[in-house]
Short mmCIF file of C-alpha atoms in Angstrom, two decimals:
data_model
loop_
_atom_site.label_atom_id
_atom_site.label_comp_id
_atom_site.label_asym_id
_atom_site.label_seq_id
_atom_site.Cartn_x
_atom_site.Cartn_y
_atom_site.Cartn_z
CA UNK A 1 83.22 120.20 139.23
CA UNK A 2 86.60 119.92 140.92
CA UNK A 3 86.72 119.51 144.56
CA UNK A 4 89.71 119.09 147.00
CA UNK A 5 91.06 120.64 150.40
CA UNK A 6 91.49 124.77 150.00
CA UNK A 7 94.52 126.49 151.93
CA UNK A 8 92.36 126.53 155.14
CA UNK A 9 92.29 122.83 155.27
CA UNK A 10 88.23 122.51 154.50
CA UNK A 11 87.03 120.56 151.89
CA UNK A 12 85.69 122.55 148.81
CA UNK A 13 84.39 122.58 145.31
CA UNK A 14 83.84 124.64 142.61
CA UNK A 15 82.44 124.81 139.13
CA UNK A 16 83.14 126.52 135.92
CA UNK A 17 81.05 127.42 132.74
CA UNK A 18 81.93 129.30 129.57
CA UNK A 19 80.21 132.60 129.08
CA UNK A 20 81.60 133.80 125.63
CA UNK A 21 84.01 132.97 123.47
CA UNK A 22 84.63 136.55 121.80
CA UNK A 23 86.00 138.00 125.05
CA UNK A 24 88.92 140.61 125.30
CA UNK A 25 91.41 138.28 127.53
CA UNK A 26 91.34 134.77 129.16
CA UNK A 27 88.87 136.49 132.05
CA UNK A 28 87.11 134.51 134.92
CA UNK A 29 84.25 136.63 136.31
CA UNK A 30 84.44 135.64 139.63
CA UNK A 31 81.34 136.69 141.29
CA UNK A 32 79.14 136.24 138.61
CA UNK A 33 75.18 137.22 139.40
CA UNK A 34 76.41 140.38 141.91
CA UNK A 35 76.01 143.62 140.97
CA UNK A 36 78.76 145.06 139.64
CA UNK A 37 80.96 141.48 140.26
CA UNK A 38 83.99 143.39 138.68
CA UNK A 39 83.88 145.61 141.78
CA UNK A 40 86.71 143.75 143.66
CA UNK A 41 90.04 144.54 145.33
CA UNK A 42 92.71 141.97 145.61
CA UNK A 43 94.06 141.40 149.47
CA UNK A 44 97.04 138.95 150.71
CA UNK A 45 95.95 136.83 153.63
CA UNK A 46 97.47 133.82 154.54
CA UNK A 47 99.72 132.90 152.20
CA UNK A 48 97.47 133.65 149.17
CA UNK A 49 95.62 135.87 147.22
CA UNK A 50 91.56 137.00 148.78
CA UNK A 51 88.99 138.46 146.46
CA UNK A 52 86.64 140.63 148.43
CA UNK A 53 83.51 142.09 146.50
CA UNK A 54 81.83 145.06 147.74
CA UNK A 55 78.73 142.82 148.57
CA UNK A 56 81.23 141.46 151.68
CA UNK A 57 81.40 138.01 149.57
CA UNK A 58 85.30 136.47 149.66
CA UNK A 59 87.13 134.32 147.53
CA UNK A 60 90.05 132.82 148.89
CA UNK A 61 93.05 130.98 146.52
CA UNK A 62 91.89 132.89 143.08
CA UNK A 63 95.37 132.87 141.85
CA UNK A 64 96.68 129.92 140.00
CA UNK A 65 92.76 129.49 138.41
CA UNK A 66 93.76 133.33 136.94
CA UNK A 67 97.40 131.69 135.49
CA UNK A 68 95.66 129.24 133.46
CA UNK A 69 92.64 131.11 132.21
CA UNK A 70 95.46 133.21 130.27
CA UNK A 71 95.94 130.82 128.00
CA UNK A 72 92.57 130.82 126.29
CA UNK A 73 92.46 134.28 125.46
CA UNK A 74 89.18 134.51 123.80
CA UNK A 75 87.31 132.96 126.51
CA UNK A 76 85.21 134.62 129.66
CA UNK A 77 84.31 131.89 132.27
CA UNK A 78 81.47 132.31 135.18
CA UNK A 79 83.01 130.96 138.71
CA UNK A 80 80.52 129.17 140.88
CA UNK A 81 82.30 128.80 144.54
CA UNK A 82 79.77 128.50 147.22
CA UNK A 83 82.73 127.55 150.33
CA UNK A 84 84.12 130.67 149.01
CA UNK A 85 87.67 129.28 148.63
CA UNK A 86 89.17 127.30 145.55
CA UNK A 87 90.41 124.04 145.78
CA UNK A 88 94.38 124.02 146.01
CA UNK A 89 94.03 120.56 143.52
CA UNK A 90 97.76 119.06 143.27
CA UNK A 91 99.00 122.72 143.71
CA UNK A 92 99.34 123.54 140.48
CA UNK A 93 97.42 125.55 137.82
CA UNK A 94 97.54 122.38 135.55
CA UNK A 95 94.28 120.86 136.41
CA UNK A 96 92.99 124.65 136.29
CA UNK A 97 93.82 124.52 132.14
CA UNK A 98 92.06 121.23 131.96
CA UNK A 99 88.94 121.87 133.73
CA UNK A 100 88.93 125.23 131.47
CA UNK A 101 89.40 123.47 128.32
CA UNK A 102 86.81 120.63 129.17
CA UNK A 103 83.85 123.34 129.93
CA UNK A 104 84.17 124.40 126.10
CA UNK A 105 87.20 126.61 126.62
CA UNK A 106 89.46 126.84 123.37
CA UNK A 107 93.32 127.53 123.60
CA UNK A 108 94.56 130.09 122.05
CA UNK A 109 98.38 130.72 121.17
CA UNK A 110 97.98 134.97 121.90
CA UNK A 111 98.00 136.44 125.25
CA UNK A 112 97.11 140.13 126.27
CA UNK A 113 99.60 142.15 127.03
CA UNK A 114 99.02 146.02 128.04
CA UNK A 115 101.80 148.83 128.80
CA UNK A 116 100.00 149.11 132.40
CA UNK A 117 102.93 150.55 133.90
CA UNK A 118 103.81 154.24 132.45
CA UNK A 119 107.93 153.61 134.27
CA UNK A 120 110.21 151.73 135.62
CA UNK A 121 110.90 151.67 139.37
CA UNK A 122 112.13 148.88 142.18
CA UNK A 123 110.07 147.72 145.24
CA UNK A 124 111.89 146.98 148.22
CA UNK A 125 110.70 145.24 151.26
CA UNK A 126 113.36 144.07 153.70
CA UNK A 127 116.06 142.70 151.35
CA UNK A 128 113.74 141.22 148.98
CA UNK A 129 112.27 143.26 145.47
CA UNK A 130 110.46 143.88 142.40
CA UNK A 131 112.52 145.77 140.08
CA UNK A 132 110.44 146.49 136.48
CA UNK A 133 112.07 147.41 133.59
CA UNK A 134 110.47 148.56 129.95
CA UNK A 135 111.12 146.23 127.52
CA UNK A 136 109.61 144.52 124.12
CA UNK A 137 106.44 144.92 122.86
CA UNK A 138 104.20 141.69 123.68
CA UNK A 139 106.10 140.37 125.40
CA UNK A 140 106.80 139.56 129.08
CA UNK A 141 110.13 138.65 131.05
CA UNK A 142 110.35 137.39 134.77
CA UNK A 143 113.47 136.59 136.33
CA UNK A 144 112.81 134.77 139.96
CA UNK A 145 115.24 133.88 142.39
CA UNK A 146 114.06 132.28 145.89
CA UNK A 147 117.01 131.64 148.43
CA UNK A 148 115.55 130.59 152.24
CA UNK A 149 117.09 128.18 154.50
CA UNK A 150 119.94 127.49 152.54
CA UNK A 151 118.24 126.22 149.27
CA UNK A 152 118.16 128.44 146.32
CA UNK A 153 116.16 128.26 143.37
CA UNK A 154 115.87 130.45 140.17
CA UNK A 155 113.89 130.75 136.85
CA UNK A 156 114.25 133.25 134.02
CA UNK A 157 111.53 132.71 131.31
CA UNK A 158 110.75 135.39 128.13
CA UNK A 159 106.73 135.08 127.53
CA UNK A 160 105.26 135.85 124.14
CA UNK A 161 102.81 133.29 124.02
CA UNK A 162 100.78 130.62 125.75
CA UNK A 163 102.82 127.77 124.85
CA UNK A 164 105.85 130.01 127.02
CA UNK A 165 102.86 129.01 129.77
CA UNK A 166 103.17 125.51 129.52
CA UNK A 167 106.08 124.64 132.09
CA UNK A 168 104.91 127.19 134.42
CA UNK A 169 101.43 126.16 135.02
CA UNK A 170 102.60 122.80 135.92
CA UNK A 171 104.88 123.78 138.89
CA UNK A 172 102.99 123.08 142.03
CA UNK A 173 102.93 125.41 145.03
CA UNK A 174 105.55 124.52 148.01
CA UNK A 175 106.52 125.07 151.61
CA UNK A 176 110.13 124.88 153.41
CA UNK A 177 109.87 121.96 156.10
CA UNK A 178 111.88 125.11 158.46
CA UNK A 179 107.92 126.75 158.43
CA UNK A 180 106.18 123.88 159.05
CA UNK A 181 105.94 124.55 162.63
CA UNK A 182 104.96 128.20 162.78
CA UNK A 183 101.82 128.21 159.73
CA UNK A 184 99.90 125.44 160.91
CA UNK A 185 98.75 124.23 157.84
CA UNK A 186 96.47 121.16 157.99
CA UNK A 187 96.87 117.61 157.68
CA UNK A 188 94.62 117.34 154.75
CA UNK A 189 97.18 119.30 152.67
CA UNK A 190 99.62 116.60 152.26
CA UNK A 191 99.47 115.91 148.47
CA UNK A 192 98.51 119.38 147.39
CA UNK A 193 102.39 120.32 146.77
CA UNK A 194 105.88 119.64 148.11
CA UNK A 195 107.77 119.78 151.22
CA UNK A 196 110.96 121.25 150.51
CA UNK A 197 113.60 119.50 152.80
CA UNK A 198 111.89 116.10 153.45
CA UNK A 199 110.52 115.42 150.08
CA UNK A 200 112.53 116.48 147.18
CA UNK A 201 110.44 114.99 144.29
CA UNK A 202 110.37 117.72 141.70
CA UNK A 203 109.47 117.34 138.67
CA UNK A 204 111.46 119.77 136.89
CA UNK A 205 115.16 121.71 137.89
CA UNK A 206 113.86 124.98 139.47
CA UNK A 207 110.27 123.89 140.20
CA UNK A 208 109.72 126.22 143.03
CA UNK A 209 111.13 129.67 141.51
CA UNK A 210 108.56 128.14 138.52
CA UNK A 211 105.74 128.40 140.92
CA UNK A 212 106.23 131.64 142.06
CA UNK A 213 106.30 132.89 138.45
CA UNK A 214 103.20 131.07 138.05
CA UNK A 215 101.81 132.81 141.08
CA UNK A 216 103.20 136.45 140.14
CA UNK A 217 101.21 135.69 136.85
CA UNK A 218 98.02 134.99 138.38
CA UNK A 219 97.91 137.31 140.74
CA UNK A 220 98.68 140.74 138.00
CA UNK A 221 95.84 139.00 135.80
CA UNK A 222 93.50 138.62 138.34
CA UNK A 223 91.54 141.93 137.40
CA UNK A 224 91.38 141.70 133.70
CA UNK A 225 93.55 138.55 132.20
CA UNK A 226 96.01 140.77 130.86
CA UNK A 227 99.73 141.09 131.04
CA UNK A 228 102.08 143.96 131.16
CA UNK A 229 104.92 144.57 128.95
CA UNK A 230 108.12 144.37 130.33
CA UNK A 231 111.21 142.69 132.46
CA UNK A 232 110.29 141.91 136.01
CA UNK A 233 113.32 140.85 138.12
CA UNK A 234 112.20 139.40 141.52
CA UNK A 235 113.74 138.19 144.63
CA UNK A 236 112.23 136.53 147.27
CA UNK A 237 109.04 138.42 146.36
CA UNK A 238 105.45 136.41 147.11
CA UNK A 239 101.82 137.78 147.07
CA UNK A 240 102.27 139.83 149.38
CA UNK A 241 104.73 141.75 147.24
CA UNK A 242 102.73 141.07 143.81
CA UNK A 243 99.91 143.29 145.05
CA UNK A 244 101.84 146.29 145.50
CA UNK A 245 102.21 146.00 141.98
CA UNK A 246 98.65 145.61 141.71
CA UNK A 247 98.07 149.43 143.15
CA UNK A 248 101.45 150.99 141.71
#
């Protein structure tokens, strides 16, 4: 079981068991015992990515749990979240791969990747975009560049396999000290990522444009554990942004 505050500031916990070990993709089935519990859309809702099942049930924070299941490709996991919100743990997906691994998941170097988009095309909103390019079979590439308040950050990575996961799923999630004021997040957050502008402890160049890779990965494999094919250049994108890609 691993428990900590969710994005909402409550206190929650969770649990994961394997199902199979033959499955298509690194898959969580997230509301496991529902009828149909793949019949789900994906929503963005403060500052994160929201399950909702046609039985009205919610799961709130799905999307770093979704980057690290990719790397055990031959596994299907049950999710048991009774708060209906994940834990945000130290922010990262990092402690998402272990818990994985120690319910009897087993790594696996391959990932899934699917042509799911039939062209290429650009998704503006403001000045920030998706632009998506066809490129090499199995294989993915994400170029992310995040410039706010004056701070820019920026991360190209090529993905073929899970070990190209390893750097990403340690990033942990972040938050310019400029918002602070205006999201209200609670107290019992401190701990569960960084403050950029009071408390530059990184852990790696780049961290933050890591983390939003980690997050655009999550977020596309939330349906089936799969990846597309392609090169993904993104700027200033964010969930919100992700699921239009979701329903494009």
């Amino acid at each position: 079981m691993l428990k900590s505050f969710g994005i909402s500031g409550r206190e929650c916990a969770v649990e994961l068991e394997l199902l199979s070990l033959s499955a298509d993709a690194g898959k969580i089935t997230w509301f496991y015992g529902e009828e149909n519990p793949d019949d789900f859309k994906v929503v963005y809702q403060g500052r994160t990515s929201v399950l909702e099942h046609s039985s009205g049930k919610r799961i709130i924070g799905a999307e770093h749990l979704s980057a690290a299941a990719l790397a055990f490709s031959g596994c299907q996991f049950k999710l048991n979240a009774p708060q209906g919100e994940l834990p945000l743990l130290d922010g990262s997906a990092k402690l998402w791969a272990m818990e994985l691994e120690k319910v009897g998941g087993i790594k696996s170097e391959r990932l899934h990747f699917h042509d799911i988009f039939e062209k290429e095309f650009e998704i503006k909103m403001d000045n920030r975009f998706i632009k998506y390019q066809r490129g090499e079979e199995n294989c993915l590439e994400v170029k992310y560049d995040v410039e706010r308040f004056g701070r820019n950050f920026s991360a190209n990575v090529k993905i073929n396999s899970a070990k190209d996961l390893e750097k990403i799923l340690l990033a942990r999630t972040y938050i310019f000290a400029e918002e602070l004021p205006s999201v209200g997040l609670s107290e019992n957050l401190r701990g569960c990522g960084v403050v950029l502008g009071m408390e530059e402890d990184l852990l790696f160049e780049n961290e933050p444009a890591f983390h939003k890779i980690l997050d655009f990965l999550g977020d596309i494999a939330l349906y089936k554990g799969i990846l597309p094919n392609g090169r993904f250049e993104i700027y200033n994108g964010g969930h919100e942004m992700h699921h239009n890609l979701l329903y494009y």
